[in-house]
Short mmCIF file of C-alpha atoms in Angstrom, two decimals:
data_model
loop_
_atom_site.label_atom_id
_atom_site.label_comp_id
_atom_site.label_asym_id
_atom_site.label_seq_id
_atom_site.Cartn_x
_atom_site.Cartn_y
_atom_site.Cartn_z
CA UNK Y 13 11.88 19.20 38.35
CA UNK Y 14 11.74 18.91 34.54
CA UNK Y 15 8.48 16.74 34.56
CA UNK Y 16 7.05 19.32 36.97
CA UNK Y 17 7.77 22.17 34.76
CA UNK Y 18 6.24 20.43 32.03
CA UNK Y 19 3.23 19.45 33.99
CA UNK Y 20 2.71 23.17 34.90
CA UNK Y 21 2.96 24.31 31.44
CA UNK Y 22 0.33 21.78 30.42
CA UNK Y 23 -2.14 23.29 33.11
CA UNK Y 24 -1.42 26.58 31.89
CA UNK Y 25 -1.63 25.96 28.11
CA UNK Y 26 -4.97 26.78 26.11
CA UNK Y 27 -6.62 23.51 25.16
CA UNK Y 28 -9.23 23.49 22.12
CA UNK Y 29 -12.15 21.45 23.51
CA UNK Y 30 -12.55 18.22 21.33
CA UNK Y 31 -16.13 18.00 20.11
CA UNK Y 32 -17.28 15.45 17.80
CA UNK Y 33 -19.05 16.45 14.46
CA UNK Y 34 -21.58 14.80 12.40
CA UNK Y 35 -20.21 12.39 9.91
CA UNK Y 36 -21.86 14.12 6.99
CA UNK Y 37 -20.65 17.80 8.16
CA UNK Y 38 -16.82 16.34 8.51
CA UNK Y 39 -16.95 14.41 5.07
CA UNK Y 40 -16.14 15.76 1.59
CA UNK Y 41 -16.70 14.11 -1.82
CA UNK Y 42 -16.14 10.17 -2.20
CA UNK Y 43 -12.79 9.32 -2.87
CA UNK Y 44 -9.86 6.62 -2.50
CA UNK Y 45 -10.91 3.00 -2.62
CA UNK Y 46 -14.38 4.11 -2.34
CA UNK Y 47 -14.49 6.67 0.36
CA UNK Y 48 -15.30 10.02 1.73
CA UNK Y 49 -12.75 12.51 2.63
CA UNK Y 50 -13.12 14.06 5.99
CA UNK Y 51 -12.50 18.00 6.52
CA UNK Y 52 -9.11 18.57 7.32
CA UNK Y 53 -8.47 19.60 10.98
CA UNK Y 54 -7.71 22.92 11.65
CA UNK Y 55 -4.22 22.07 13.28
CA UNK Y 56 -2.28 21.27 10.06
CA UNK Y 57 0.85 22.69 11.01
CA UNK Y 58 3.61 20.37 10.98
CA UNK Y 59 5.02 19.81 14.60
CA UNK Y 60 8.49 20.43 15.60
CA UNK Y 61 9.35 17.90 18.15
CA UNK Y 62 6.92 15.97 19.94
CA UNK Y 63 4.03 18.01 21.63
CA UNK Y 64 2.08 16.23 23.87
CA UNK Y 65 -1.34 18.37 23.54
CA UNK Y 66 -1.26 17.83 19.83
CA UNK Y 67 -0.54 14.32 19.97
CA UNK Y 68 -3.46 14.35 22.38
CA UNK Y 69 -5.77 15.92 19.79
CA UNK Y 70 -4.63 13.44 17.28
CA UNK Y 71 -5.11 10.37 19.09
CA UNK Y 72 -8.48 11.51 20.57
CA UNK Y 73 -9.77 12.37 17.08
CA UNK Y 74 -8.60 9.17 15.56
CA UNK Y 75 -9.99 7.08 18.46
CA UNK Y 76 -13.39 8.65 18.27
CA UNK Y 77 -13.42 8.00 14.15
CA UNK Y 78 -12.69 4.25 14.92
CA UNK Y 79 -15.56 4.30 17.33
CA UNK Y 80 -18.11 6.13 15.11
CA UNK Y 81 -17.31 4.98 11.78
CA UNK Y 82 -15.27 1.62 11.24
CA UNK Y 83 -17.54 -1.23 9.92
CA UNK Y 84 -17.47 -3.18 13.14
CA UNK Y 85 -18.15 -2.07 16.66
CA UNK Y 86 -14.76 -1.75 18.24
CA UNK Y 87 -13.43 -0.86 21.75
CA UNK Y 88 -11.41 2.32 22.19
CA UNK Y 89 -9.59 0.85 24.79
CA UNK Y 90 -8.57 -2.30 22.95
CA UNK Y 91 -7.34 -0.13 20.14
CA UNK Y 92 -5.45 2.38 22.62
CA UNK Y 93 -3.70 -0.55 24.32
CA UNK Y 94 -2.78 -2.26 21.36
CA UNK Y 95 -1.18 1.15 20.09
CA UNK Y 96 0.79 1.71 22.87
CA UNK Y 97 2.22 -1.69 23.29
CA UNK Y 98 3.49 -1.19 19.77
CA UNK Y 99 5.87 1.55 21.10
CA UNK Y 100 7.89 -1.41 21.89
CA UNK Y 101 8.79 -1.54 17.91
CA UNK Y 102 10.97 1.49 18.50
CA UNK Y 103 12.29 0.44 22.01
CA UNK Y 104 11.69 -3.21 22.72
CA UNK Y 105 12.54 -2.38 26.55
CA UNK Y 106 8.89 -0.60 26.66
CA UNK Y 107 6.01 -2.90 28.28
CA UNK Y 108 2.42 -1.92 28.46
CA UNK Y 109 0.07 -4.01 30.43
CA UNK Y 110 -3.48 -3.74 32.18
CA UNK Y 111 -4.20 -4.99 35.43
CA UNK Y 112 -7.50 -4.49 36.68
CA UNK Y 113 -8.75 -0.82 36.11
CA UNK Y 114 -4.84 0.54 35.73
CA UNK Y 115 -2.60 0.62 32.92
CA UNK Y 116 0.80 -0.06 33.80
CA UNK Y 117 4.14 0.88 32.08
CA UNK Y 118 7.47 -0.81 32.36
CA UNK Y 119 11.05 -0.16 31.31
CA UNK Y 120 13.13 -3.38 31.07
CA UNK Y 121 10.60 -5.19 33.04
CA UNK Y 122 10.66 -2.60 36.02
CA UNK Y 123 7.33 -0.85 36.74
CA UNK Y 124 7.83 2.77 35.50
CA UNK Y 125 4.17 4.26 35.94
CA UNK Y 126 0.60 3.30 36.60
CA UNK Y 127 -2.41 5.20 35.25
CA UNK Y 128 -6.07 4.71 35.78
CA UNK Y 129 -7.78 3.80 32.75
CA UNK Y 130 -10.76 5.62 31.04
CA UNK Y 131 -13.99 4.06 30.11
CA UNK Y 132 -13.56 1.58 27.54
CA UNK Y 133 -15.41 4.06 24.78
CA UNK Y 134 -13.66 7.45 26.04
CA UNK Y 135 -12.08 8.38 22.96
CA UNK Y 136 -10.88 11.64 24.77
CA UNK Y 137 -9.71 9.86 27.78
CA UNK Y 138 -7.97 7.42 25.88
CA UNK Y 139 -6.18 10.03 23.52
CA UNK Y 140 -4.92 11.92 26.70
CA UNK Y 141 -3.82 8.65 28.16
CA UNK Y 142 -1.91 7.74 25.08
CA UNK Y 143 -0.23 10.93 24.86
CA UNK Y 144 0.55 11.13 28.25
CA UNK Y 145 2.18 7.49 28.43
CA UNK Y 146 4.46 8.51 25.27
CA UNK Y 147 5.54 11.66 27.12
CA UNK Y 148 6.58 9.40 30.27
CA UNK Y 149 8.31 7.06 28.39
CA UNK Y 150 10.51 9.35 26.59
CA UNK Y 151 12.08 10.25 29.75
CA UNK Y 152 13.62 6.82 30.19
CA UNK Y 153 14.18 6.16 26.51
CA UNK Y 154 16.62 7.63 24.50
CA UNK Y 155 15.09 5.61 21.37
CA UNK Y 156 11.48 7.44 21.86
CA UNK Y 157 13.07 10.59 22.93
CA UNK Y 158 14.95 11.00 19.90
CA UNK Y 159 12.31 9.69 17.72
CA UNK Y 160 10.57 12.05 15.19
CA UNK Y 161 6.92 12.46 16.17
CA UNK Y 162 5.83 10.63 12.99
CA UNK Y 163 7.54 7.81 13.85
CA UNK Y 164 5.88 7.81 17.36
CA UNK Y 165 2.44 8.10 15.51
CA UNK Y 166 3.33 5.20 13.00
CA UNK Y 167 3.91 3.18 16.03
CA UNK Y 168 0.96 3.47 17.82
CA UNK Y 169 -1.41 3.55 14.74
CA UNK Y 170 0.50 0.56 13.18
CA UNK Y 171 -0.37 -1.38 16.67
CA UNK Y 172 -4.10 -0.25 16.80
CA UNK Y 173 -4.45 -1.45 12.94
CA UNK Y 174 -3.72 -5.12 14.20
CA UNK Y 175 -7.39 -5.03 15.76
CA UNK Y 176 -8.99 -3.74 12.29
CA UNK Y 177 -9.49 -5.39 8.77
CA UNK Y 178 -6.52 -5.56 6.36
CA UNK Y 179 -7.68 -2.66 4.30
CA UNK Y 180 -7.83 -0.08 6.97
CA UNK Y 181 -4.54 1.67 7.18
CA UNK Y 182 -2.66 4.92 8.26
CA UNK Y 183 -0.57 7.04 6.11
CA UNK Y 184 1.54 9.54 7.66
CA UNK Y 185 2.24 13.06 6.43
CA UNK Y 186 4.37 12.23 3.61
CA UNK Y 187 2.71 8.94 2.41
CA UNK Y 188 -0.77 10.74 2.50
CA UNK Y 189 0.58 13.89 0.57
CA UNK Y 190 1.45 11.43 -2.27
CA UNK Y 191 -2.08 9.69 -1.76
CA UNK Y 192 -3.49 13.08 -2.45
CA UNK Y 193 -1.70 13.76 -5.35
CA UNK Y 194 -2.89 10.25 -7.10
CA UNK Y 195 -6.54 10.99 -6.29
CA UNK Y 196 -6.65 14.96 -6.97
CA UNK Y 197 -3.37 15.70 -8.97
CA UNK Y 198 -0.53 18.06 -8.03
CA UNK Y 199 1.39 20.73 -9.94
CA UNK Y 200 4.05 19.28 -12.18
CA UNK Y 201 4.88 19.02 -15.79
CA UNK Y 202 3.34 15.49 -16.91
CA UNK Y 203 5.97 12.99 -17.08
CA UNK Y 204 6.83 9.64 -15.48
CA UNK Y 205 10.70 9.01 -15.14
CA UNK Y 206 13.16 6.61 -13.62
CA UNK Y 207 16.65 7.35 -12.52
CA UNK Y 208 19.49 5.73 -14.81
CA UNK Y 209 23.23 6.34 -14.85
CA UNK Y 210 22.97 9.08 -17.24
CA UNK Y 211 20.38 11.00 -15.46
CA UNK Y 212 16.67 11.01 -15.22
CA UNK Y 213 14.91 8.85 -18.22
CA UNK Y 214 11.74 10.05 -19.35
CA UNK Y 215 9.31 6.80 -19.62
CA UNK Y 216 6.37 8.58 -20.77
CA UNK Y 217 4.79 11.94 -21.43
CA UNK Y 218 1.03 12.49 -20.58
CA UNK Y 219 -1.50 13.98 -23.08
CA UNK Y 220 -2.36 17.72 -22.73
CA UNK Y 221 0.38 18.84 -20.17
CA UNK Y 222 3.28 21.30 -20.21
CA UNK Y 223 5.71 18.49 -20.75
CA UNK Y 224 3.79 17.38 -24.17
CA UNK Y 225 3.40 21.06 -25.39
CA UNK Y 226 7.11 21.56 -24.79
CA UNK Y 227 8.08 18.79 -27.01
CA UNK Y 228 9.38 16.26 -24.57
CA UNK Y 229 9.70 12.78 -25.68
CA UNK Y 230 9.72 9.18 -24.25
CA UNK Y 231 13.38 8.16 -23.72
CA UNK Y 232 14.77 11.88 -23.34
CA UNK Y 233 17.32 11.99 -20.47
CA UNK Y 234 17.04 15.07 -18.03
CA UNK Y 235 20.53 15.84 -16.96
CA UNK Y 236 19.90 19.16 -15.28
CA UNK Y 237 16.71 20.96 -13.58
CA UNK Y 238 16.88 24.66 -12.98
CA UNK Y 239 20.56 24.60 -13.82
CA UNK Y 240 21.40 22.14 -11.36
CA UNK Y 241 22.88 18.59 -12.15
CA UNK Y 242 20.41 15.52 -11.37
CA UNK Y 243 23.64 13.42 -10.46
CA UNK Y 244 23.22 12.07 -6.95
CA UNK Y 245 19.49 13.07 -6.68
CA UNK Y 246 17.00 10.27 -5.41
CA UNK Y 247 13.75 9.73 -7.07
CA UNK Y 248 12.00 11.64 -4.43
CA UNK Y 249 14.45 14.55 -4.86
CA UNK Y 250 13.83 14.60 -8.46
CA UNK Y 251 9.98 14.49 -8.32
CA UNK Y 252 10.15 17.13 -5.48
CA UNK Y 253 12.24 19.41 -8.00
CA UNK Y 254 9.73 18.70 -10.84
CA UNK Y 255 6.83 19.42 -9.13
CA UNK Y 256 5.54 22.80 -7.68
CA UNK Y 257 3.05 25.41 -7.51
CA UNK Y 258 0.63 25.67 -10.68
CA UNK Y 259 1.96 28.37 -12.80
CA UNK Y 260 5.51 28.16 -11.55
CA UNK Y 261 8.33 27.59 -14.14
CA UNK Y 262 10.98 25.01 -14.18
CA UNK Y 263 14.00 24.77 -16.80
CA UNK Y 264 15.18 21.37 -17.83
CA UNK Y 265 18.39 20.30 -19.73
CA UNK Y 266 17.88 17.38 -21.79
CA UNK Y 267 19.86 15.02 -23.86
CA UNK Y 268 18.25 13.07 -26.64
CA UNK Y 269 19.65 10.32 -29.06
CA UNK Y 270 20.97 11.16 -32.15
CA UNK Y 271 20.58 15.21 -31.42
CA UNK Y 272 22.15 18.09 -29.64
CA UNK Y 273 21.45 18.62 -25.89
CA UNK Y 274 18.54 20.93 -25.53
CA UNK Y 275 17.03 23.21 -22.91
CA UNK Y 276 13.48 24.04 -22.30
CA UNK Y 277 11.21 26.23 -19.98
CA UNK Y 278 8.14 24.91 -18.85
CA UNK Y 279 5.33 26.45 -16.71
CA UNK Y 280 3.93 23.85 -14.19
CA UNK Y 281 0.08 22.90 -14.23
CA UNK Y 282 -2.43 20.91 -12.34
CA UNK Y 283 -1.80 17.16 -13.34
CA UNK Y 284 -3.88 14.22 -12.63
CA UNK Y 285 -2.44 11.08 -13.33
CA UNK Y 286 -3.79 9.63 -16.41
CA UNK Y 287 -6.02 6.17 -15.85
CA UNK Y 288 -7.40 5.75 -19.23
CA UNK Y 289 -5.94 4.56 -22.58
CA UNK Y 290 -7.41 3.94 -25.99
CA UNK Y 291 -6.32 2.55 -29.20
CA UNK Y 292 -8.04 1.21 -32.21
CA UNK Y 293 -8.28 -2.65 -32.85
CA UNK Y 294 -9.69 -3.13 -36.17
CA UNK Y 295 -13.49 -2.27 -35.96
CA UNK Y 296 -13.29 -2.18 -32.14
CA UNK Y 297 -12.38 0.81 -29.51
CA UNK Y 298 -9.86 -0.84 -27.22
CA UNK Y 299 -9.84 1.17 -23.83
CA UNK Y 300 -8.10 0.16 -20.66
CA UNK Y 301 -8.57 1.67 -17.22
CA UNK Y 302 -5.77 1.51 -14.74
CA UNK Y 303 -7.36 2.97 -11.61
CA UNK Y 304 -10.02 5.52 -10.71
CA UNK Y 305 -9.19 9.06 -9.96
CA UNK Y 306 -11.03 12.39 -10.17
CA UNK Y 307 -10.71 12.57 -13.94
CA UNK Y 308 -11.02 8.94 -14.96
CA UNK Y 309 -15.01 9.31 -15.93
CA UNK Y 310 -14.33 12.38 -17.94
CA UNK Y 311 -11.09 10.97 -19.76
CA UNK Y 312 -13.26 7.96 -20.65
CA UNK Y 313 -15.74 10.19 -22.27
CA UNK Y 314 -12.99 11.56 -24.38
CA UNK Y 315 -11.82 8.40 -25.38
CA UNK Y 316 -14.84 7.09 -26.40
CA UNK Y 317 -15.66 10.20 -28.47
CA UNK Y 318 -12.16 9.99 -30.09
CA UNK Y 319 -12.85 6.44 -30.99
CA UNK Y 320 -16.23 7.47 -32.47
CA UNK Y 321 -14.45 9.91 -34.54
CA UNK Y 322 -11.45 7.78 -35.60
CA UNK Y 323 -13.49 4.50 -36.40
CA UNK Y 324 -16.82 6.28 -37.36
CA UNK Y 325 -19.57 4.15 -38.94
CA UNK Y 326 -17.11 1.07 -38.72
CA UNK Y 327 -17.15 0.99 -35.01
CA UNK Y 328 -18.51 -2.41 -33.99
CA UNK Y 329 -18.15 -2.18 -30.40
CA UNK Y 330 -15.92 -1.85 -27.29
CA UNK Y 331 -13.63 -3.44 -24.98
CA UNK Y 332 -13.24 -2.49 -21.61
CA UNK Y 333 -10.33 -3.48 -20.04
CA UNK Y 334 -10.19 -3.48 -16.30
CA UNK Y 335 -7.50 -6.50 -15.57
CA UNK Y 336 -5.28 -5.53 -12.84
CA UNK Y 337 -7.06 -2.53 -11.95
CA UNK Y 338 -7.14 -1.92 -8.15
CA UNK Y 339 -9.83 0.47 -7.71
CA UNK Y 340 -10.04 4.12 -6.56
CA UNK Y 341 -12.72 6.54 -6.10
CA UNK Y 342 -16.36 5.27 -5.58
CA UNK Y 343 -17.93 8.36 -7.27
CA UNK Y 344 -15.89 7.58 -10.28
CA UNK Y 345 -16.87 3.91 -10.51
CA UNK Y 346 -20.46 5.18 -10.55
CA UNK Y 347 -19.70 7.63 -13.21
CA UNK Y 348 -18.06 5.13 -15.36
CA UNK Y 349 -20.92 2.68 -15.02
CA UNK Y 350 -23.60 5.44 -15.90
CA UNK Y 351 -21.71 6.05 -19.10
CA UNK Y 352 -22.91 2.75 -20.43
CA UNK Y 353 -25.91 1.82 -18.22
CA UNK Y 354 -28.88 3.92 -18.79
CA UNK Y 355 -31.30 2.64 -16.03
CA UNK Y 356 -31.53 0.65 -12.79
CA UNK Y 357 -29.12 0.26 -9.57
CA UNK Y 358 -25.60 0.72 -10.07
CA UNK Y 359 -24.15 -0.23 -6.43
CA UNK Y 360 -25.49 0.15 -2.87
CA UNK Y 361 -23.26 0.42 0.28
CA UNK Y 362 -24.09 -0.85 3.92
CA UNK Y 363 -22.56 -0.69 6.98
CA UNK Y 364 -22.85 0.10 10.66
CA UNK Y 365 -23.14 3.98 10.48
CA UNK Y 366 -26.23 5.27 9.21
CA UNK Y 367 -25.05 7.40 6.44
CA UNK Y 368 -23.31 4.27 5.26
CA UNK Y 369 -26.43 2.96 3.63
CA UNK Y 370 -26.69 4.59 0.21
CA UNK Y 371 -28.25 3.73 -3.18
CA UNK Y 372 -26.89 4.66 -6.57
CA UNK Y 373 -29.02 4.51 -9.67
CA UNK Y 374 -28.04 5.30 -13.28
CA UNK Y 375 -29.31 8.50 -14.71
CA UNK Y 376 -27.43 9.36 -17.92
CA UNK Y 377 -27.82 7.96 -21.52
CA UNK Y 378 -25.28 5.62 -22.89
CA UNK Y 379 -22.61 7.08 -24.63
CA UNK Y 380 -21.77 4.21 -27.17
CA UNK Y 381 -25.57 3.96 -28.10
CA UNK Y 382 -25.69 0.44 -27.02
CA UNK Y 383 -23.03 -0.71 -29.15
CA UNK Y 384 -21.55 -4.46 -28.08
CA UNK Y 385 -19.36 -4.16 -24.95
CA UNK Y 386 -17.01 -6.58 -23.64
CA UNK Y 387 -15.60 -6.08 -20.01
CA UNK Y 388 -11.93 -7.97 -19.31
CA UNK Y 389 -11.45 -8.84 -15.44
CA UNK Y 390 -9.01 -11.01 -13.76
CA UNK Y 391 -7.73 -11.74 -10.19
CA UNK Y 392 -6.23 -8.22 -10.08
CA UNK Y 393 -9.61 -6.26 -10.57
CA UNK Y 394 -10.68 -5.21 -7.49
CA UNK Y 395 -12.78 -2.57 -5.68
CA UNK Y 396 -14.10 0.40 -7.84
CA UNK Y 397 -13.29 -2.17 -11.10
CA UNK Y 398 -15.38 -4.84 -9.67
CA UNK Y 399 -18.46 -2.04 -9.08
CA UNK Y 400 -18.04 -1.38 -12.75
CA UNK Y 401 -17.92 -4.91 -13.83
CA UNK Y 402 -20.90 -6.11 -11.43
CA UNK Y 403 -23.17 -2.90 -12.65
CA UNK Y 404 -22.45 -3.85 -16.34
CA UNK Y 405 -22.88 -7.24 -15.92
CA UNK Y 406 -26.23 -7.29 -13.88
CA UNK Y 407 -27.79 -4.90 -16.17
CA UNK Y 408 -27.29 -7.15 -19.02
CA UNK Y 409 -24.88 -4.45 -20.68
CA UNK Y 410 -22.09 -6.17 -21.11
CA UNK Y 411 -20.51 -9.73 -21.26
CA UNK Y 412 -17.49 -10.12 -18.87
CA UNK Y 413 -14.80 -12.29 -20.18
CA UNK Y 414 -11.67 -13.37 -18.05
CA UNK Y 415 -11.39 -14.92 -14.61
CA UNK Y 416 -13.16 -14.15 -11.22
CA UNK Y 417 -12.18 -10.71 -9.78
CA UNK Y 418 -10.27 -9.80 -6.37
CA UNK Y 419 -13.38 -9.88 -4.23
CA UNK Y 420 -12.53 -6.88 -2.39
CA UNK Y 421 -15.86 -5.36 -1.66
CA UNK Y 422 -15.61 -3.00 1.51
CA UNK Y 423 -15.82 0.79 0.82
CA UNK Y 424 -13.18 2.93 3.01
CA UNK Y 425 -13.32 6.59 4.09
CA UNK Y 426 -10.54 8.55 4.02
CA UNK Y 427 -9.96 10.52 7.40
CA UNK Y 428 -7.61 13.53 7.18
CA UNK Y 429 -6.06 13.72 10.38
CA UNK Y 430 -4.47 16.86 12.54
CA UNK Y 431 -0.96 15.99 11.51
CA UNK Y 432 -1.72 16.06 7.66
CA UNK Y 433 -1.71 12.26 7.74
CA UNK Y 434 -4.76 10.27 6.99
CA UNK Y 435 -6.41 7.19 8.04
CA UNK Y 436 -8.13 4.89 5.25
CA UNK Y 437 -10.94 3.12 7.02
CA UNK Y 438 -13.27 0.42 6.24
CA UNK Y 439 -16.78 1.66 6.90
CA UNK Y 440 -19.15 -0.25 4.56
CA UNK Y 441 -19.49 -3.18 2.22
CA UNK Y 442 -20.96 -2.69 -1.38
CA UNK Y 443 -23.49 -4.71 -2.99
CA UNK Y 444 -24.05 -5.41 -6.96
CA UNK Y 445 -27.22 -4.36 -8.44
CA UNK Y 446 -28.75 -8.04 -7.93
CA UNK Y 447 -27.99 -7.76 -4.25
CA UNK Y 448 -25.13 -9.83 -3.84
CA UNK Y 449 -21.98 -8.88 -1.59
CA UNK Y 450 -18.82 -9.00 -3.44
CA UNK Y 451 -16.54 -9.08 -0.63
CA UNK Y 452 -14.49 -12.43 -0.69
CA UNK Y 453 -16.56 -13.35 -3.50
CA UNK Y 454 -15.87 -11.13 -6.50
CA UNK Y 455 -17.38 -10.98 -9.89
CA UNK Y 456 -17.72 -14.15 -11.89
CA UNK Y 457 -17.14 -13.79 -15.82
CA UNK Y 458 -19.45 -14.89 -18.27
#
């Protein structure tokens, strides 16, 4: 009776038709690990409990994206079956197998249900089947019935990822929120922190942030937030309390070495994690890039200007340190390269999708006036940092010093999903200006 009532409810429920949009109409600016961010689904409200219609839409959208965008041609059927089989990671009693043209589901080896399989590349059909299988097994598995919807999605997506490359990955709702904060910024005060026995230790204070304006210092210890003690809070709890809407206020109680405790009120602002650091090394400007987010190129311009003002006519050259830099936004790698390179190609990308074939050329003047430039690279320099290193090397603009870079020469696109999670999906490979593919090869130092 319970199943029949649910079935009748599904029939009556209005379904929004699933339509595939062109990649460029769905895509936004390039971002994380060289990608494009697709538009968020209209259905972005976090679900309360498992909802089959919502799950069907989520899986259908995801399967269609894999079919359209992934760098290699993939079978939607293979992905979906691998995903459903991984429900066993929640309840090992669940079995999913194919027999001829039917999908069979079992519990403890006993057949529970059999379904006709859609065509191999029918994304909507496989999305509906995946959601229906989850609904069915939840009636027979207490572990699945009580599992949070996000855990169910994690299981399916982790399973299908075994059919893709190692750089494609899924981020659930919470992880995706952190990814977006790293790329685009968040409302906060501008400190990095670590929990210690006495409270919350301030590890660093970012420049031009509310924390710096309020006089917070490295090694300050936050003991209360908005009048409530931080004792017993996790790192995540503290971060959530320090972050908030731009323009909102937060009060901190701080203990400082050899000083009386103080209280400060700060107004949160939009914080983009800092990825550029500068200091003077004699007559050289040493600049370190730790990643590529939306503010990296602009921050680099400011640091170059700062070095030129501090060192003046004695400035003999620059050291650009990309060691250990794991990458980030493609558009920022292009902008950073364009700060030094005045003409010629910076990078090109090529994949299976027609929109993946793109060519990027230098178009701006050299902010350093062609001063000598050394770029430091090592095995931890990957992705966007390899684009910069290759562009500066191939153009003859810089000498590369160090060891071979990582060799992560693929481009990922970030696709936002209806559950507010995101897929980071490989869709192209990038090539150095001289034409060679960096994947599995890397950039070799001079």
